[in-house]
Short mmCIF file of C-alpha atoms in Angstrom, two decimals:
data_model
loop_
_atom_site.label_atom_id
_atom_site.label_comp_id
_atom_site.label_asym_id
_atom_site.label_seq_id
_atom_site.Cartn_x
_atom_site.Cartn_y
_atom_site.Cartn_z
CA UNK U 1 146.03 87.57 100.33
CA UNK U 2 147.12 86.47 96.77
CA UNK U 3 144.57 88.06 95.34
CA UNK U 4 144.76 91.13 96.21
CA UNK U 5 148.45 91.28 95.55
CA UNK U 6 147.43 90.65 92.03
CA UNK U 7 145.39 93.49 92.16
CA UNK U 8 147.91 96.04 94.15
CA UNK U 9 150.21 95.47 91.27
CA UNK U 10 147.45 96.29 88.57
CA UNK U 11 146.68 99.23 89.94
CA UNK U 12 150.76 100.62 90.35
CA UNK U 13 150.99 100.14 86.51
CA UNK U 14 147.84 101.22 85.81
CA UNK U 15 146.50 103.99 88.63
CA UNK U 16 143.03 101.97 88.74
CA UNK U 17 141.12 99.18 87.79
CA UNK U 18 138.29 99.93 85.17
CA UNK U 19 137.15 96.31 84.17
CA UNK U 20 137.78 92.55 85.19
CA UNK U 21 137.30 89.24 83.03
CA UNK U 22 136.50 86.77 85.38
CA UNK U 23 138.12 83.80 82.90
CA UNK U 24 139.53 81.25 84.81
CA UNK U 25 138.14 77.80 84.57
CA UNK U 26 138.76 74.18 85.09
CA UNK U 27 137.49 71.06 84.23
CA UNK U 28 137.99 68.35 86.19
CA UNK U 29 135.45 66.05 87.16
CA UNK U 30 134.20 64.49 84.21
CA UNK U 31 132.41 60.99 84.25
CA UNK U 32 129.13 60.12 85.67
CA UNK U 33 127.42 61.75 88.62
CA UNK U 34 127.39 58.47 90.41
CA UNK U 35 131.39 58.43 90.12
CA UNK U 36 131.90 62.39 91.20
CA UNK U 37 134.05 62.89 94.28
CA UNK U 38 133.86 65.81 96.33
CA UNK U 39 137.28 66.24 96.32
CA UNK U 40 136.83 67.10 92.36
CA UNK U 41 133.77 68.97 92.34
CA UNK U 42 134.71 71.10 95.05
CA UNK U 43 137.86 71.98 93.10
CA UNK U 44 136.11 72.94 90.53
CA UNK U 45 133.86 75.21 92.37
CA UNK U 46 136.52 76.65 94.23
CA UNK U 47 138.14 77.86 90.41
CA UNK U 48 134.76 78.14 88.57
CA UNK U 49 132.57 79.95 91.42
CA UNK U 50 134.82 81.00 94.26
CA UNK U 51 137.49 82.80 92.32
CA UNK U 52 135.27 84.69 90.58
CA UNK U 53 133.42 85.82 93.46
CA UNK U 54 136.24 86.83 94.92
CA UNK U 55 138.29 88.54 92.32
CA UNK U 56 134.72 90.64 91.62
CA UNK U 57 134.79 91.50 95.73
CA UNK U 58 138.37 92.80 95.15
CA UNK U 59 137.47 95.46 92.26
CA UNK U 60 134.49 96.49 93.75
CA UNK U 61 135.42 97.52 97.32
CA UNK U 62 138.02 99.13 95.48
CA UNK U 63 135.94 100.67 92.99
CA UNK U 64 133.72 102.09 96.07
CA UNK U 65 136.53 103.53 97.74
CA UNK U 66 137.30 105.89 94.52
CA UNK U 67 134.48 106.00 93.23
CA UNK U 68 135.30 104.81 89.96
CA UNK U 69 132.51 103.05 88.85
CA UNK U 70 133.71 99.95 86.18
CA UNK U 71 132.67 96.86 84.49
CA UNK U 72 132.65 93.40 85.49
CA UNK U 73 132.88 90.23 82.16
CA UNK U 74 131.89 86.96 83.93
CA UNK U 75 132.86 83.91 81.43
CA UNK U 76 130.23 81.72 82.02
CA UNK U 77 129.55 78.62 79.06
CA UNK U 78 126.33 77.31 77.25
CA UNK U 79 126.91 74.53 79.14
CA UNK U 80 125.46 76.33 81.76
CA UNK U 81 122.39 77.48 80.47
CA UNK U 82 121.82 73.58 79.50
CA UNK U 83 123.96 70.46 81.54
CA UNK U 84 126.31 68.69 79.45
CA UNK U 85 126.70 64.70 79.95
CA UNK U 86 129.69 63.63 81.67
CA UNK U 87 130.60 67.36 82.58
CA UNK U 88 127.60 67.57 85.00
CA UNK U 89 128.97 69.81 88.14
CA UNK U 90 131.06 72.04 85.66
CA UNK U 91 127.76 72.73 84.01
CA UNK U 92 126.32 73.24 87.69
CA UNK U 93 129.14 76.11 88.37
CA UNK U 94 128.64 77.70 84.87
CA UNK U 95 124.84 77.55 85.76
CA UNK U 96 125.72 79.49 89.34
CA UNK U 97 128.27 81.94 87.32
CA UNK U 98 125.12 83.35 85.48
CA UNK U 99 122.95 83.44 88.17
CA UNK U 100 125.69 85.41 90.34
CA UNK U 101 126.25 87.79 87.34
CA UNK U 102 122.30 88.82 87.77
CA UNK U 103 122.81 89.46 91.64
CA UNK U 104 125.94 91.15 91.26
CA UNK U 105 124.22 93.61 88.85
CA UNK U 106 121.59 94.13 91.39
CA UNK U 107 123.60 95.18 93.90
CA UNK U 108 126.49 96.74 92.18
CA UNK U 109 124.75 98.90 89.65
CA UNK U 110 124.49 101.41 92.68
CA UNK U 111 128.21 102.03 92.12
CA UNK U 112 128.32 102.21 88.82
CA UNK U 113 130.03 98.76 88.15
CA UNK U 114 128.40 97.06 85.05
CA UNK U 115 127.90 93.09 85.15
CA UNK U 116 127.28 90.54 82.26
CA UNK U 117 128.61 87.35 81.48
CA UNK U 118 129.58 85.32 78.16
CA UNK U 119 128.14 81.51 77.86
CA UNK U 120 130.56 80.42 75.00
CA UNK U 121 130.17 77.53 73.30
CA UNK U 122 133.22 75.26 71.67
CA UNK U 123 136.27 77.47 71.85
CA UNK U 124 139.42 75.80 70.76
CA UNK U 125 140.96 75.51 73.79
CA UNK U 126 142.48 72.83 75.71
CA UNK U 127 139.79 72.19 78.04
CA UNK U 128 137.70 72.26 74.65
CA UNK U 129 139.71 68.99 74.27
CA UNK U 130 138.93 67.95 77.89
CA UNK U 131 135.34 68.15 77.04
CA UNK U 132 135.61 66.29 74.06
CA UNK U 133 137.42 63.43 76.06
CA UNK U 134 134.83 63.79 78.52
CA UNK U 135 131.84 63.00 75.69
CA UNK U 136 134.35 59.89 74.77
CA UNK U 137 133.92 57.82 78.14
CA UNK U 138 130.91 56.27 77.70
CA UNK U 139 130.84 56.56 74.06
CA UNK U 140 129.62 53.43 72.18
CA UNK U 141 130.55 54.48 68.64
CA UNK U 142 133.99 55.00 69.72
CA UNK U 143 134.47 58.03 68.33
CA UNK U 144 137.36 59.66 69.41
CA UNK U 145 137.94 63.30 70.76
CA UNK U 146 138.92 64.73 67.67
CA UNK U 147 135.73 63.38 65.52
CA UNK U 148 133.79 64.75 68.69
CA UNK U 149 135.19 68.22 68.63
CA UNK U 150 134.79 67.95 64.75
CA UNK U 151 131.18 67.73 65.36
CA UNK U 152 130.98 70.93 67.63
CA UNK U 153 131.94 73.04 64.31
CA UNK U 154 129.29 75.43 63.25
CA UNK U 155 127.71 74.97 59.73
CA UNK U 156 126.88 78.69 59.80
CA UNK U 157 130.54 79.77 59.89
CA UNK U 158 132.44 76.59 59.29
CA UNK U 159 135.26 76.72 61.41
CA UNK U 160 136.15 76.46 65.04
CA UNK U 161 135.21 79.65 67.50
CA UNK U 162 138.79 81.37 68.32
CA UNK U 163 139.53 82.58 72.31
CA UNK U 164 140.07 86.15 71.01
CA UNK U 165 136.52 86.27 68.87
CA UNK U 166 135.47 85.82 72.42
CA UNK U 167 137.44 88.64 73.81
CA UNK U 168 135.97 90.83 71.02
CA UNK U 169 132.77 90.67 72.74
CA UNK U 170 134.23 90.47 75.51
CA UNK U 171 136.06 94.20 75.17
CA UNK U 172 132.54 95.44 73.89
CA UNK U 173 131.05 94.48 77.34
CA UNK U 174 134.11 96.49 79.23
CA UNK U 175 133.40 99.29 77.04
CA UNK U 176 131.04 102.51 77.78
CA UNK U 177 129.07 101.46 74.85
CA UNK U 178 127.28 98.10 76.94
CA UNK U 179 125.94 100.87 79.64
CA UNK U 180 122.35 99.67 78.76
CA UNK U 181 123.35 95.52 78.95
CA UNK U 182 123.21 94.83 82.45
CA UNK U 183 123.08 91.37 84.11
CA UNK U 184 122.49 89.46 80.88
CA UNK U 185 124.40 86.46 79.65
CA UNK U 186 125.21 86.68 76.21
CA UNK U 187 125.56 83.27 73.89
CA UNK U 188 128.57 83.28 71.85
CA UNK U 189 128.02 79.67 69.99
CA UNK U 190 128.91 80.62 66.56
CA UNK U 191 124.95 79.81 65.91
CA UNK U 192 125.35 76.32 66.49
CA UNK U 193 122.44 75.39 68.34
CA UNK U 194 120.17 76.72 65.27
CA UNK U 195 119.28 74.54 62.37
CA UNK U 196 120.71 75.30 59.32
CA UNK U 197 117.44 76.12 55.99
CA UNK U 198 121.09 75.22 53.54
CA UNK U 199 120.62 71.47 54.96
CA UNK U 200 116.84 71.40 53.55
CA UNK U 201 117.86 72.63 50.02
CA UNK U 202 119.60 70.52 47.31
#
């Protein structure tokens, strides 16, 4: 199918396949649980869960077949490590990304394919934006999205997390240096989720 078109053509510029970044992603049924449709959630599960599955399927039965060993990034998301409001089966799917990254490296580790994931927090993206719409829809202070992805900025760093700070770790985890990470889901959240001891001081 599609998919493995994409890969045929990776591997006539390249010769072979040596990692994957499972990366793609959407957001699309935000609101309350009570107001999900199946038509949305299964979209998103389709993207979030299915794709990756089956992108990882394609580079390993390759992989196998030349005995090439490799490494496998899944992007997973803090969000599913804890459920977000309003974003409650995208959490779900993240939740099922890092649970499939631990069975993968079960069973793959006997062909030398290496598995982790990423859980990101904030990255300034545009489903970052999505998110912070999301957080907006029942909001009664009426903040808008931009106040709301104001408020996702670290105090340990200041700033907004960048995609390709994300990659950085990301590259590590391809590299030969990860070989004793396996099956673990790394936070990258800029620290956010830790209190601050500069807030206690005057």
């Amino acid at each position: 199918g599609e998919v493995a078109h994409v890969f045929d053509r990776a591997v006539e510029a390249f010769g072979q396949i040596d990692g994957l970044v499972n990366n793609a992603a959407v957001l699309v049924d935000k609101g309350l649980l009570l107001d999900s449709t199946s038509e949305r959630r299964a979209r998103e599960s389709a993207v979030n869960v299915e794709g990756l599955i089956t992108c990882s399927q394609e580079v390993v039965r390759r992989a196998i077949v030349k005995g090439s060993g490799g490494n496998i990034v899944n992007i997973a998301s803090a969000g599913g490590r804890r459920a977000h409001v309003l974003m409650a089966n995208y959490s779900a799917t993240k939740a099922a990304v890092i649970n499939l990254t631990e069975s993968q490296s079960a069973e793959w580790a006997q062909y030398s394919i290496n598995v982790n994931a990423l859980c990101p927090g904030g990255v300034q993206t545009a489903m970052l934006h999505g998110a912070a719409e999301a957080k907006t829809m029942l909001s009664r202070s009426k903040k808008d999205a931009g106040k709301v992805r104001e408020s996702w900025i670290s105090p340990q760093i200041g700033r907004s997390m960048q995609p390709i700070e994300v990659g950085y770790v990301a590259a590590f985890l391809l590299s030969d240096e990860a070989i004793l990470i396996r099956g673990q889901s790394i936070s990258v959240t800029e620290g956010l989720e830790i209190e601050m001891l500069a807030d206690y001081l005057d």
